[in-house]
Structures are given as C-alpha cells and as structure tokens.
Short mmCIF file of C-alpha atoms (C1' of nucleotides) in Angstrom, two decimals:
data_model
loop_
_atom_site.label_atom_id
_atom_site.label_comp_id
_atom_site.label_asym_id
_atom_site.label_seq_id
_atom_site.Cartn_x
_atom_site.Cartn_y
_atom_site.Cartn_z
CA MET A 1 154.59 91.37 142.46
CA SER A 2 155.62 88.67 144.89
CA ASN A 3 157.82 85.82 143.79
CA GLU A 4 156.86 83.04 146.14
CA ASN A 5 153.82 82.17 144.06
CA ILE A 6 155.72 81.90 140.82
CA PHE A 7 156.96 78.50 139.76
CA TYR A 8 157.87 76.56 136.68
CA PRO A 9 155.11 74.58 135.09
CA HIS A 10 155.75 71.97 132.46
CA VAL A 11 154.67 72.74 128.92
CA SER A 12 153.47 70.25 126.36
CA VAL A 13 151.80 70.06 122.99
CA ASP A 14 148.92 67.81 121.95
CA CYS A 15 147.96 67.06 118.37
CA VAL A 16 144.39 66.48 117.26
CA VAL A 17 144.79 64.80 113.90
CA PHE A 18 141.59 64.44 111.93
CA GLY A 19 140.95 62.01 109.09
CA PHE A 20 137.96 60.99 107.03
CA ASP A 21 137.15 57.45 105.91
CA GLY A 22 134.52 58.44 103.35
CA GLU A 23 131.80 58.23 105.92
CA LYS A 24 132.93 59.34 109.35
CA LEU A 25 135.34 61.79 110.89
CA LYS A 26 138.27 60.10 112.60
CA VAL A 27 140.93 61.14 115.06
CA ILE A 28 144.27 59.58 115.95
CA LEU A 29 144.62 58.31 119.51
CA ILE A 30 147.48 56.55 121.22
CA GLU A 31 147.07 53.60 123.48
CA ARG A 32 148.48 54.08 126.93
CA THR A 33 149.23 51.42 129.52
CA ILE A 34 149.50 52.31 133.18
CA ASN A 35 150.92 50.01 135.78
CA GLU A 36 148.75 50.76 138.79
CA GLN A 37 149.69 48.65 141.80
CA ASN A 38 150.70 45.86 139.45
CA GLU A 39 147.35 46.04 137.68
CA LEU A 40 147.72 47.05 134.05
CA TYR A 41 145.23 49.65 132.96
CA ASN A 42 144.72 50.68 129.32
CA ASP A 43 143.21 53.81 127.95
CA LYS A 44 143.77 56.31 125.18
CA LYS A 45 145.23 59.75 124.74
CA LEU A 46 146.11 62.26 122.10
CA PRO A 47 149.60 62.20 120.61
CA GLY A 48 151.39 64.79 122.72
CA SER A 49 154.46 65.30 124.84
CA LEU A 50 156.58 67.82 126.74
CA ILE A 51 158.46 70.35 124.68
CA PHE A 52 162.24 70.53 124.59
CA SER A 53 164.29 73.24 126.18
CA GLU A 54 165.03 75.48 123.23
CA GLU A 55 162.34 74.23 120.94
CA ASP A 56 159.75 76.41 119.28
CA LEU A 57 156.20 75.38 120.15
CA ASP A 58 155.20 74.78 116.52
CA VAL A 59 158.36 72.79 115.88
CA SER A 60 157.68 70.76 118.97
CA ALA A 61 154.20 69.85 117.78
CA ASN A 62 155.67 68.55 114.54
CA ARG A 63 158.38 66.58 116.28
CA VAL A 64 155.97 64.99 118.72
CA LEU A 65 153.54 64.07 115.99
CA THR A 66 156.28 62.39 113.98
CA GLU A 67 157.63 60.56 117.01
CA LEU A 68 154.28 59.20 118.04
CA THR A 69 152.62 58.55 114.69
CA GLY A 70 155.30 58.57 112.02
CA LEU A 71 153.48 61.35 110.17
CA LYS A 72 155.87 63.86 108.61
CA ASN A 73 155.42 67.25 106.99
CA ILE A 74 151.94 67.75 108.32
CA TYR A 75 150.53 71.25 108.55
CA LEU A 76 149.65 71.77 112.19
CA SER A 77 147.58 74.70 113.25
CA GLN A 78 147.55 75.90 116.84
CA PHE A 79 144.09 76.40 118.29
CA ARG A 80 144.11 76.75 122.06
CA THR A 81 146.13 76.37 125.23
CA PHE A 82 144.77 74.44 128.18
CA GLY A 83 146.03 75.73 131.47
CA SER A 84 143.84 74.56 134.29
CA PRO A 85 145.73 73.19 137.31
CA ASP A 86 142.98 70.53 137.38
CA ARG A 87 144.45 68.98 134.27
CA THR A 88 146.50 66.74 136.53
CA LYS A 89 143.84 66.02 139.11
CA ASN A 90 143.53 62.38 138.07
CA PRO A 91 146.20 60.37 139.98
CA ARG A 92 146.31 57.90 137.11
CA ASP A 93 147.48 60.65 134.75
CA VAL A 94 150.11 61.82 137.22
CA LEU A 95 151.36 58.26 137.69
CA TRP A 96 151.67 57.81 133.95
CA LEU A 97 153.45 61.14 133.56
CA GLU A 98 155.99 60.39 136.24
CA ASN A 99 156.62 56.90 134.86
CA THR A 100 157.14 58.06 131.31
CA THR A 101 159.03 61.29 131.98
CA LYS A 102 160.90 60.29 135.16
CA LEU A 103 160.07 63.78 136.38
CA LYS A 104 158.10 64.98 139.37
CA ILE A 105 155.27 66.85 137.74
CA GLY A 106 152.89 69.28 139.39
CA ARG A 107 150.96 70.69 136.51
CA ILE A 108 151.19 70.74 132.74
CA ILE A 109 150.06 73.47 130.43
CA THR A 110 149.42 72.13 126.97
CA THR A 111 148.92 73.78 123.63
CA GLY A 112 146.58 72.06 121.18
CA TYR A 113 147.29 71.74 117.48
CA VAL A 114 145.03 70.36 114.77
CA ALA A 115 145.96 68.67 111.54
CA MET A 116 143.90 67.23 108.73
CA VAL A 117 145.41 64.28 106.91
CA LYS A 118 144.44 61.70 104.35
CA ILE A 119 143.43 58.61 106.23
CA ASP A 120 145.41 56.23 104.02
CA ARG A 121 148.71 57.64 105.24
CA LYS A 122 150.67 55.01 107.12
CA LEU A 123 150.95 55.37 110.86
CA GLN A 124 154.25 54.23 112.35
CA PHE A 125 155.83 54.88 115.73
CA ASN A 126 159.08 54.57 117.59
CA SER A 127 157.98 53.12 120.83
CA ASP A 128 156.92 49.56 121.59
CA THR A 129 154.47 50.76 124.17
CA THR A 130 152.37 53.15 122.14
CA THR A 131 150.23 52.50 119.13
CA ALA A 132 148.60 55.24 117.11
CA LYS A 133 145.24 54.36 115.62
CA TRP A 134 142.28 56.03 113.99
CA HIS A 135 139.06 56.26 115.98
CA ASP A 136 135.60 57.55 115.17
CA VAL A 137 135.28 61.03 116.60
CA ALA A 138 131.71 60.25 117.62
CA GLU A 139 132.81 57.11 119.49
CA VAL A 140 135.68 58.91 121.16
CA ALA A 141 133.28 61.47 122.59
CA LYS A 142 131.76 58.65 124.65
CA MET A 143 135.12 57.34 125.87
CA SER A 144 137.05 58.64 128.84
CA LEU A 145 140.44 59.81 127.61
CA ALA A 146 143.55 60.82 129.50
CA PHE A 147 143.73 64.30 131.04
CA ASP A 148 141.28 66.74 129.42
CA HIS A 149 141.79 65.23 125.98
CA ASN A 150 138.06 64.89 125.35
CA GLU A 151 137.73 68.61 125.81
CA ILE A 152 140.77 69.28 123.63
CA ILE A 153 139.26 67.27 120.80
CA GLN A 154 136.01 69.24 121.01
CA TRP A 155 137.90 72.51 120.77
CA GLY A 156 139.90 71.11 117.87
CA LEU A 157 136.72 70.16 116.10
CA LYS A 158 135.32 73.61 116.59
CA HIS A 159 138.55 75.00 115.21
CA ILE A 160 138.51 73.02 111.99
CA ARG A 161 134.87 73.99 111.48
CA ASN A 162 135.87 77.64 111.56
CA GLN A 163 138.96 77.04 109.46
CA VAL A 164 137.07 75.19 106.78
CA GLU A 165 134.49 77.93 106.56
CA ILE A 166 137.20 80.50 105.85
CA GLN A 167 139.39 78.16 103.77
CA PRO A 168 137.22 75.52 102.03
CA HIS A 169 140.45 74.31 100.41
CA LEU A 170 141.30 72.57 103.66
CA LEU A 171 138.60 69.98 103.06
CA PHE A 172 140.76 68.39 100.39
CA GLU A 173 143.42 67.58 102.96
CA LEU A 174 141.00 64.98 104.26
CA LEU A 175 139.96 63.44 100.96
CA PRO A 176 141.84 60.99 98.76
CA THR A 177 143.52 62.48 95.70
CA LYS A 178 140.61 61.35 93.56
CA PHE A 179 137.20 61.70 95.15
CA THR A 180 133.52 61.85 94.28
CA ILE A 181 131.28 64.84 94.91
CA SER A 182 129.30 62.62 97.19
CA GLN A 183 132.37 62.05 99.38
CA LEU A 184 133.05 65.75 99.44
CA ARG A 185 129.48 66.43 100.47
CA THR A 186 129.49 63.79 103.19
CA LEU A 187 132.69 65.31 104.57
CA TYR A 188 131.26 68.79 104.44
CA ASP A 189 128.14 67.61 106.23
CA VAL A 190 129.95 65.68 108.91
CA ILE A 191 132.22 68.60 109.74
CA ASN A 192 129.48 71.18 109.77
CA GLN A 193 126.85 68.90 111.25
CA VAL A 194 124.35 69.68 108.52
CA LYS A 195 122.59 67.76 105.77
CA SER A 196 123.12 69.55 102.48
CA ASP A 197 120.87 69.34 99.50
CA VAL A 198 122.40 67.23 96.73
CA ARG A 199 121.58 69.57 93.86
CA ASN A 200 122.55 72.75 95.63
CA PHE A 201 125.81 71.14 96.65
CA GLN A 202 126.61 70.18 93.07
CA LYS A 203 125.95 73.75 92.07
CA LYS A 204 128.31 75.00 94.77
CA VAL A 205 131.05 72.62 93.68
CA ALA A 206 130.55 73.58 90.04
CA GLN A 207 131.63 77.12 90.88
CA MET A 208 134.78 76.02 92.66
CA PRO A 209 137.43 76.37 89.97
CA TYR A 210 139.84 74.30 92.05
CA VAL A 211 137.68 71.17 91.88
CA VAL A 212 138.23 69.62 88.47
CA ALA A 213 136.39 66.68 86.95
CA LEU A 214 138.48 63.75 85.81
CA ASP A 215 137.69 61.55 82.84
CA GLU A 216 137.32 58.67 85.19
CA LEU A 217 134.66 56.92 87.28
CA GLU A 218 134.88 55.20 90.62
CA LYS A 219 135.20 51.42 90.48
CA GLY A 220 133.90 48.39 92.32
CA VAL A 221 130.61 49.87 93.46
CA PRO A 222 127.38 47.85 93.06
CA HIS A 223 125.50 50.74 91.48
CA ARG A 224 126.02 53.54 89.04
CA ALA A 225 129.60 54.72 89.39
CA ALA A 226 130.21 58.35 90.28
CA ARG A 227 132.58 60.63 88.44
CA LEU A 228 135.92 61.28 90.12
CA TYR A 229 137.28 64.75 90.77
CA ARG A 230 140.54 66.10 92.05
CA TYR A 231 141.67 69.22 93.85
CA LYS A 232 143.85 71.55 91.81
CA LYS A 233 146.16 74.19 93.32
CA MET B 1 162.09 59.84 124.65
CA SER B 2 165.14 61.31 126.33
CA ASN B 3 164.85 63.59 129.32
CA GLU B 4 167.93 65.73 129.07
CA ASN B 5 166.27 68.10 126.65
CA ILE B 6 163.22 68.67 128.79
CA PHE B 7 163.20 71.69 131.05
CA TYR B 8 160.84 74.07 132.76
CA PRO B 9 159.96 77.18 130.84
CA HIS B 10 158.26 80.12 132.42
CA VAL B 11 154.67 80.75 131.46
CA SER B 12 152.99 84.12 131.24
CA VAL B 13 149.83 85.77 129.97
CA ASP B 14 149.57 88.97 127.94
CA CYS B 15 146.37 90.97 127.54
CA VAL B 16 145.53 92.88 124.39
CA VAL B 17 142.82 95.27 125.53
CA PHE B 18 141.08 97.12 122.74
CA GLY B 19 139.12 100.35 123.04
CA PHE B 20 137.49 102.79 120.66
CA ASP B 21 137.48 106.56 120.99
CA GLY B 22 134.79 107.19 118.38
CA GLU B 23 137.33 107.44 115.64
CA LYS B 24 140.27 105.10 116.13
CA LEU B 25 140.95 101.71 117.61
CA LYS B 26 143.07 101.87 120.75
CA VAL B 27 145.07 99.41 122.81
CA ILE B 28 146.35 99.59 126.37
CA LEU B 29 150.11 99.61 126.79
CA ILE B 30 152.25 99.86 129.87
CA GLU B 31 155.30 102.00 130.14
CA ARG B 32 158.44 100.15 131.07
CA THR B 33 161.71 101.59 132.33
CA ILE B 34 164.92 99.63 132.04
CA ASN B 35 168.09 100.54 133.84
CA GLU B 36 170.73 99.64 131.30
CA GLN B 37 174.24 100.35 132.56
CA ASN B 38 172.86 103.31 134.50
CA GLU B 39 171.13 104.64 131.40
CA LEU B 40 167.37 104.69 131.76
CA TYR B 41 165.56 103.39 128.74
CA ASN B 42 161.79 103.67 128.27
CA ASP B 43 159.55 101.68 126.06
CA LYS B 44 156.16 100.03 126.09
CA LYS B 45 154.67 96.62 126.52
CA LEU B 46 151.38 94.82 126.86
CA PRO B 47 149.95 94.26 130.33
CA GLY B 48 151.19 90.76 131.11
CA SER B 49 153.02 88.76 133.72
CA LEU B 50 154.06 85.29 134.87
CA ILE B 51 151.30 83.00 136.10
CA PHE B 52 151.14 81.75 139.67
CA SER B 53 151.83 78.20 140.72
CA GLU B 54 148.34 76.80 141.01
CA GLU B 55 146.55 79.40 138.99
CA ASP B 56 144.33 78.68 136.04
CA LEU B 57 145.49 80.42 132.88
CA ASP B 58 142.23 82.33 132.38
CA VAL B 59 142.18 83.37 136.03
CA SER B 60 145.75 84.53 135.71
CA ALA B 61 144.92 86.74 132.75
CA ASN B 62 142.21 88.43 134.78
CA ARG B 63 144.42 88.90 137.80
CA VAL B 64 147.26 90.35 135.76
CA LEU B 65 144.96 92.72 133.92
CA THR B 66 143.53 94.01 137.18
CA GLU B 67 146.96 94.39 138.77
CA LEU B 68 148.37 96.33 135.88
CA THR B 69 145.40 98.40 134.75
CA GLY B 70 142.82 98.36 137.52
CA LEU B 71 140.24 96.90 135.13
CA LYS B 72 137.98 94.36 136.82
CA ASN B 73 135.40 91.87 135.57
CA ILE B 74 136.56 92.07 131.98
CA TYR B 75 135.74 89.26 129.61
CA LEU B 76 139.06 87.99 128.31
CA SER B 77 139.20 85.62 125.40
CA GLN B 78 142.26 83.50 124.74
CA PHE B 79 143.51 83.67 121.18
CA ARG B 80 147.01 82.25 120.77
CA THR B 81 150.12 81.06 122.57
CA PHE B 82 153.51 82.39 121.56
CA GLY B 83 156.27 79.89 122.13
CA SER B 84 159.32 80.78 120.14
CA PRO B 85 162.58 80.61 122.11
CA ASP B 86 163.49 83.83 120.24
CA ARG B 87 160.98 85.70 122.35
CA THR B 88 163.79 86.47 124.77
CA LYS B 89 166.48 87.17 122.20
CA ASN B 90 166.59 90.87 123.05
CA PRO B 91 169.01 91.35 126.01
CA ARG B 92 167.01 94.39 127.07
CA ASP B 93 163.93 92.23 127.61
CA VAL B 94 165.90 89.66 129.56
CA LEU B 95 167.42 92.38 131.73
CA TRP B 96 163.99 93.79 132.47
CA LEU B 97 162.59 90.34 133.26
CA GLU B 98 165.35 89.48 135.66
CA ASN B 99 165.10 92.86 137.39
CA THR B 100 161.35 92.67 137.84
CA THR B 101 161.00 88.98 138.67
CA LYS B 102 164.30 88.39 140.46
CA LEU B 103 164.41 85.12 138.58
CA LYS B 104 166.91 83.74 136.11
CA ILE B 105 164.82 83.38 133.00
CA GLY B 106 165.70 81.43 129.89
CA ARG B 107 162.55 81.56 127.89
CA ILE B 108 158.94 82.51 128.40
CA ILE B 109 155.93 81.02 126.73
CA THR B 110 153.03 83.43 126.77
CA THR B 111 149.35 83.05 126.09
CA GLY B 112 147.57 86.01 124.55
CA TYR B 113 144.12 87.17 125.63
CA VAL B 114 141.97 89.88 124.09
CA ALA B 115 139.39 92.09 125.72
CA MET B 116 137.16 94.84 124.40
CA VAL B 117 136.30 97.60 126.84
CA LYS B 118 134.66 100.99 126.87
CA ILE B 119 137.39 103.54 126.65
CA ASP B 120 135.98 105.76 129.39
CA ARG B 121 136.69 103.15 132.03
CA LYS B 122 139.24 104.41 134.51
CA LEU B 123 142.70 102.92 134.39
CA GLN B 124 144.43 102.51 137.73
CA PHE B 125 147.43 100.48 138.80
CA ASN B 126 149.24 99.22 141.86
CA SER B 127 152.79 99.88 140.99
CA ASP B 128 154.61 103.21 140.93
CA THR B 129 156.71 102.08 138.02
CA THR B 130 154.08 101.18 135.49
CA THR B 131 151.45 103.31 133.87
CA ALA B 132 148.73 101.92 131.67
CA LYS B 133 147.59 104.16 128.82
CA TRP B 134 145.57 103.98 125.65
CA HIS B 135 147.43 104.16 122.35
CA ASP B 136 146.31 104.25 118.74
CA VAL B 137 146.62 100.76 117.31
CA ALA B 138 147.87 102.24 114.04
CA GLU B 139 150.58 104.22 115.85
CA VAL B 140 151.60 101.24 117.93
CA ALA B 141 152.22 99.22 114.79
CA LYS B 142 155.04 101.63 113.98
CA MET B 143 156.56 101.46 117.46
CA SER B 144 158.99 98.86 118.69
CA LEU B 145 157.43 97.15 121.69
CA ALA B 146 158.89 94.76 124.23
CA PHE B 147 159.31 91.10 123.27
CA ASP B 148 157.06 90.07 120.37
CA HIS B 149 154.24 92.29 121.58
CA ASN B 150 153.77 93.89 118.15
CA GLU B 151 153.09 90.45 116.73
CA ILE B 152 150.78 89.56 119.62
CA ILE B 153 148.70 92.68 118.98
CA GLN B 154 148.35 91.78 115.30
CA TRP B 155 147.12 88.31 116.18
CA GLY B 156 144.74 89.83 118.72
CA LEU B 157 143.38 92.17 116.12
CA LYS B 158 142.83 89.31 113.74
CA HIS B 159 141.06 87.47 116.54
CA ILE B 160 138.58 90.22 117.33
CA ARG B 161 137.84 90.57 113.62
CA ASN B 162 136.80 86.93 113.51
CA GLN B 163 134.96 87.17 116.81
CA VAL B 164 132.96 90.18 115.75
CA GLU B 165 131.96 88.52 112.51
CA ILE B 166 130.49 85.59 114.43
CA GLN B 167 129.19 87.68 117.35
CA PRO B 168 128.34 91.23 116.18
CA HIS B 169 127.12 91.85 119.74
CA LEU B 170 130.74 92.22 120.80
CA LEU B 171 130.97 95.57 119.01
CA PHE B 172 128.88 97.15 121.74
CA GLU B 173 131.54 96.34 124.31
CA LEU B 174 133.61 99.04 122.64
CA LEU B 175 130.93 101.72 122.36
CA PRO B 176 129.56 104.01 125.03
CA THR B 177 126.18 103.05 126.46
CA LYS B 178 124.53 105.58 124.18
CA PHE B 179 125.98 105.82 120.70
CA THR B 180 125.14 107.03 117.21
CA ILE B 181 124.86 104.80 114.15
CA SER B 182 127.72 106.73 112.71
CA GLN B 183 129.95 105.71 115.63
CA LEU B 184 128.87 102.12 115.20
CA ARG B 185 129.69 102.26 111.52
CA THR B 186 133.08 103.86 112.08
CA LEU B 187 133.90 101.12 114.59
CA TYR B 188 132.72 98.41 112.22
CA ASP B 189 134.83 99.90 109.44
CA VAL B 190 137.95 100.33 111.51
CA ILE B 191 137.83 96.75 112.77
CA ASN B 192 137.10 95.21 109.40
CA GLN B 193 139.24 97.63 107.44
CA VAL B 194 136.43 98.47 105.05
CA LYS B 195 134.42 101.55 104.13
CA SER B 196 130.73 100.75 104.38
CA ASP B 197 127.99 102.53 102.55
CA VAL B 198 125.99 104.78 104.87
CA ARG B 199 122.54 103.77 103.63
CA ASN B 200 123.25 100.06 103.48
CA PHE B 201 124.67 100.21 106.97
CA GLN B 202 121.54 101.92 108.30
CA LYS B 203 119.51 99.16 106.72
CA LYS B 204 121.66 96.53 108.39
CA VAL B 205 121.33 98.18 111.79
CA ALA B 206 117.57 98.52 111.33
CA GLN B 207 117.30 94.76 111.27
CA MET B 208 119.28 94.28 114.46
CA PRO B 209 116.58 93.94 117.09
CA TYR B 210 119.18 94.50 119.81
CA VAL B 211 119.98 98.03 118.68
CA VAL B 212 117.21 100.28 119.93
CA ALA B 213 116.67 103.93 119.15
CA LEU B 214 116.44 106.33 122.07
CA ASP B 215 114.31 109.43 122.20
CA GLU B 216 117.44 111.46 122.48
CA LEU B 217 119.97 113.23 120.29
CA GLU B 218 123.67 113.73 120.71
CA LYS B 219 124.71 117.11 122.13
CA GLY B 220 127.39 119.69 121.61
CA VAL B 221 128.08 118.99 117.98
CA PRO B 222 128.38 121.92 115.54
CA HIS B 223 126.00 120.36 113.03
CA ARG B 224 122.81 118.38 112.92
CA ALA B 225 122.73 116.12 115.96
CA ALA B 226 122.46 112.39 115.40
CA ARG B 227 119.99 110.14 117.13
CA LEU B 228 121.33 108.06 120.00
CA TYR B 229 120.89 104.31 120.26
CA ARG B 230 121.65 101.73 122.86
CA TYR B 231 122.39 98.04 122.90
CA LYS B 232 119.72 95.87 124.47
CA LYS B 233 120.32 92.32 125.78
"C1'" DT C 1 114.22 41.68 82.61
"C1'" DT C 2 113.64 43.69 86.84
"C1'" DG C 3 114.85 45.81 91.07
"C1'" DA C 4 118.02 48.07 94.13
"C1'" DA C 5 121.12 51.50 94.82
"C1'" DT C 6 123.13 55.73 93.98
"C1'" DA C 7 124.37 59.53 90.32
"C1'" DT C 8 123.09 63.42 87.92
"C1'" DT C 9 120.59 67.43 86.51
"C1'" DG C 10 117.35 72.63 86.45
"C1'" DT C 11 114.11 75.96 87.73
"C1'" DA C 12 111.52 79.06 90.49
"C1'" DT C 13 111.52 81.77 94.79
"C1'" DA C 14 113.31 84.18 98.51
"C1'" DA C 15 116.87 86.55 100.82
"C1'" DA C 16 120.93 89.20 101.11
"C1'" DT C 17 124.13 92.40 99.09
"C1'" DT C 18 125.47 96.22 96.37
"C1'" DA C 19 125.31 100.66 94.05
"C1'" DC C 20 123.89 105.07 94.11
"C1'" DA C 21 122.23 110.97 95.46
"C1'" DC C 22 119.36 114.08 97.39
"C1'" DT C 23 117.01 116.52 101.35
"C1'" DA C 24 117.09 117.70 106.53
"C1'" DT C 25 118.92 119.81 110.53
"C1'" DC C 26 121.66 122.63 113.34
"C1'" DA C 27 125.25 125.80 114.73
"C1'" DA C 28 128.30 129.29 113.58
"C1'" DT C 29 129.01 133.48 111.35
"C1'" DA C 30 128.44 137.13 108.06
"C1'" DT D 1 118.18 136.81 109.80
"C1'" DA D 2 120.29 134.77 105.82
"C1'" DT D 3 123.97 132.00 104.44
"C1'" DT D 4 127.32 128.42 104.83
"C1'" DG D 5 129.46 124.25 106.46
"C1'" DA D 6 129.11 119.95 108.34
"C1'" DT D 7 126.92 115.79 109.10
"C1'" DA D 8 122.27 113.10 109.53
"C1'" DG D 9 118.98 110.55 107.37
"C1'" DT D 10 116.43 108.21 103.82
"C1'" DG D 11 114.62 104.44 99.18
"C1'" DT D 12 114.84 101.85 95.09
"C1'" DA D 13 116.58 98.93 91.51
"C1'" DA D 14 119.92 95.41 90.11
"C1'" DT D 15 122.72 91.64 91.26
"C1'" DT D 16 124.11 87.83 93.69
"C1'" DT D 17 123.46 84.16 96.72
"C1'" DA D 18 120.74 80.72 99.15
"C1'" DT D 19 116.92 77.62 99.34
"C1'" DA D 20 113.37 74.31 98.09
"C1'" DC D 21 112.18 70.69 95.43
"C1'" DA D 22 111.73 65.50 91.92
"C1'" DA D 23 112.45 63.04 87.85
"C1'" DT D 24 115.63 60.47 84.89
"C1'" DA D 25 120.22 57.86 84.26
"C1'" DT D 26 123.40 54.21 85.11
"C1'" DT D 27 125.16 50.05 86.84
"C1'" DC D 28 125.17 45.73 89.20
"C1'" DA D 29 122.98 41.77 90.85
"C1'" DA D 30 119.29 38.68 91.19
#
DNA sequence: TTGAATATTGTATAAATTACACTATCAATA
DNA sequence: TATTGATAGTGTAATTTATACAATATTCAA
C-alpha cells in the first residue's frame, strides 16, 4: 500500500434533531452568515462541528448539540457517515469553514446523528452569530442548505422511520407529556407518510400498555375536548 | 469554539463480508503478523485500511476489499462508524499500524461496511503478508481480533438482520445459484437466530414469486435428493 | 337552538402466522 | 433384494393481526 495518497481528513458530527408541533415534523437548523467579498450571505445548516482530538464520536455529537442549541442529555443515535470529497465542492462552504475554524480544510467526513425531542424545550446557544430554530421538515426540503445537509436530513428521516417501527416507544420523545390520541396518530402518520384509520388506530393504542389514559381532557379547544394520555415506562 | 483541541484523525474503512457454507454463517478475516520485540505474533482482523486523500468513502471500501481479498464488484452497505479514541488503546495494534502505514497514528475513526457474497468466490490478494480466509462467525466471536473488530462484526451482523427483514432478496446473495429450500431455511434461521417450522417455511417460499423451482435435484447426497431452486430477478 | 368541529366507539372480513405428523425417496448395507 | 437411516415433502385447523367502514357524542360559538 502506498503512502503518498494517504492524508488526514477532518472529521465532524452533524445532528438532525426532530421535533413535532402537533401537526408537522420539525428540524433544528442554525443560521449561518458568510462574508463573501464584503457581501453578507445568509443560509442554514445543521448543528454540527469538528470533533476534538481525543473525543469519542458519540460524546462529540452531544457536546456539539449542547454548544449550538443548549439542549442537554439528549439521546443521539448515529445513522450514517457522509464521506464524499464533493461535500466541500461549494466554495461558499469552504469559505465559511475556514473563517470559523481558522484551518485550511480540504475535505470533511461527517457522521450524522438523530435525536427526537419535545418541541417545547428551550433552545439556547453560546455564540452571537448562530441561532438555532425549528423549521418544517417539508419546507426545509425545498431550501438549499449548507454542504450536503439536505441529504443528511433525508437519511435521518429514513432512520427515525425505521427506529420507530422497531421501537414505537420513541414516538413519545416527540410528544408533550400529556397528549391526545389524535396527536399521536398525526405524528405516526407524518413520520410514516400514511393516513391511518381513526378506529383502527384507537384499537392499536388500546393494546399498548404503556399508553395510559388520564382523568383529564384537553382545554381551550372550540369543539369536544379529547382525553389526555401519557406515556408510562 | 477553540481550535487547540481540533486535530486530524485518520479515517479508515472496514469490510464485514459474510458468506454461508450451507450450514454456518462465515466472515472473511485477514491474518496479521506483528513483530513485537523480535517475537512474531499472529492474529486476525477485518479487511480494512486507511482511505485515500480524495477518495469517496464508499469507493474506498470497494478498493480496500479488492486489494485485500480480490473480490470485485461487491455491493457494500455502510452500517456504522466507530469513533472511540480507545480503538487504538492496544499497543500491539498501534505497533502494527505504524509498521504497515509508516505513519505516526494517534487514533483512527473507521466506517464499517457489510457485504454478502457467495462463499465459492475465489479469494485472492496482492500482498505476501496477508491472507484472507473464511471463518465461522460463531468461532470468531470467541477469538480476540485486532482493534474493536469483534464489536464491528456484531454490529454488521445486526445490520444484515435488519436488511434481510426489509429486503429478503438479499438472502440469495449468500446462496449458490442453485439451492434447496432446506439451505434457504437454514440460512434464514442462522441469520435470524430462530428455528423455523419446515412446512410453514415451504409455504412462505411458495409465495415468493422470485424463487423458482428447477427441473433438477441435488446430487451426491446419501438420502432422498431435494429439489433445486434458483432466484429470479 | 342550531351548526361546526372534532371525539369516540364496534363489527365483519380478509390475511398472515402458528402449531402440528405422516408419507416419500434414495442410498447404503445387511 | 429387503431393511434401515436420513432427509424431503406435504395440508389443515386455530389464532392472531390487519383492514374496511359510519353513526353518535360532546363542546363551543353563533
């Protein structure tokens, strides 16, 4: 094996954090400003950054997420690594990288992580120049994000679909503590891109021992109030 | 974000290539010899190596697999990236790395790929010092492999289990062109760690339009010969 | 009181999964 | 050539799971 072709790529992590507002699937993006020949250009990217020297990849994903969004103790699940040299083919991305890292960067290999969090959790961040905000996943698909972040989000979405099929418990990460069956169904449908039958869905929920009915109804709705449920264990 | 903690890890790929001998699940390992204070030490590792400078990760996995096993045009599917700094905590592994790469290596982040190939494919290799051979997956689990390769194999195994559930077609990658239902069932059972009922399995196969019966029986068996089938499309 | 909006509930049918045991075939050998 | 050992091959009933489908209940607001 010859050595002259071996070099030292940079390694980063990117977090695809999903939320649910009761109606639509959301994802956290960070605003990015690039100073391009004294013209300021704004676009959006996933929360992500280079890993530290002796830092475990999973640990790094948690650190970066906290630094850029303020979210702590989030379960992050690795789903795929993106390693095309074309990831840095856009000069705007390279410019931004070199400005923010003060490093000369040839290529970056990034590992994607997904998380599912309750959308009412507060987003905070260290830096003055980045702002983490929720965006509609459907809207984001039409936007042009930094690097290959559109592609990363699609893979992340695919990943949570698979995850949720194996572990339906994960759905409750996205719902408020108290929720209606209707919210649960909407979430299920939006993730799986289906339209479930109301009665059959009720039946399905009824045989989930970990979804327990509360003695409480939703409030402030201009129609019959739905019963609230919570997730147990 | 401070820069002093950012550095340039090495990036590699490792291939977990599964085969099936009609009875047991197999995996390709490479023999490794380490010269430790003039004592030769032998052990085994997955086929894997550092990526090249401008090489796509997927392309790299294919190149490395061909270089180390002679296998060409294999469909490799990425399943997980291993990024613990502890991956190089064994001095023996570091010694081997530095001898083979002539590089000073602190840590290596590796991306795992799986492949499923017919076990009768010929294994060939460039180097005089490595030999690729099939090993029982069950036996390998009891061996101590290089780096975290035991762990990588377990993740790979989990991955093909999921894959095969979604895409039962993949099973036929592991079988000879002509196979018996009994072989198919044994393979199914060994991958899913179950014991399927013979009659129910026949029923299941009967409703797979892509498994077609041949007008041919197996030969050289000291009992009633089973009908041969092949995979179509 | 009425209408608008959403919540809640059951039954019949079809499809998929599971459990279960005897006969058929062939080669080796007595 | 009869017997034995080893594996192939086959069907039915019961259970579980998935699907299709519509009328009544509750609440708020007009």
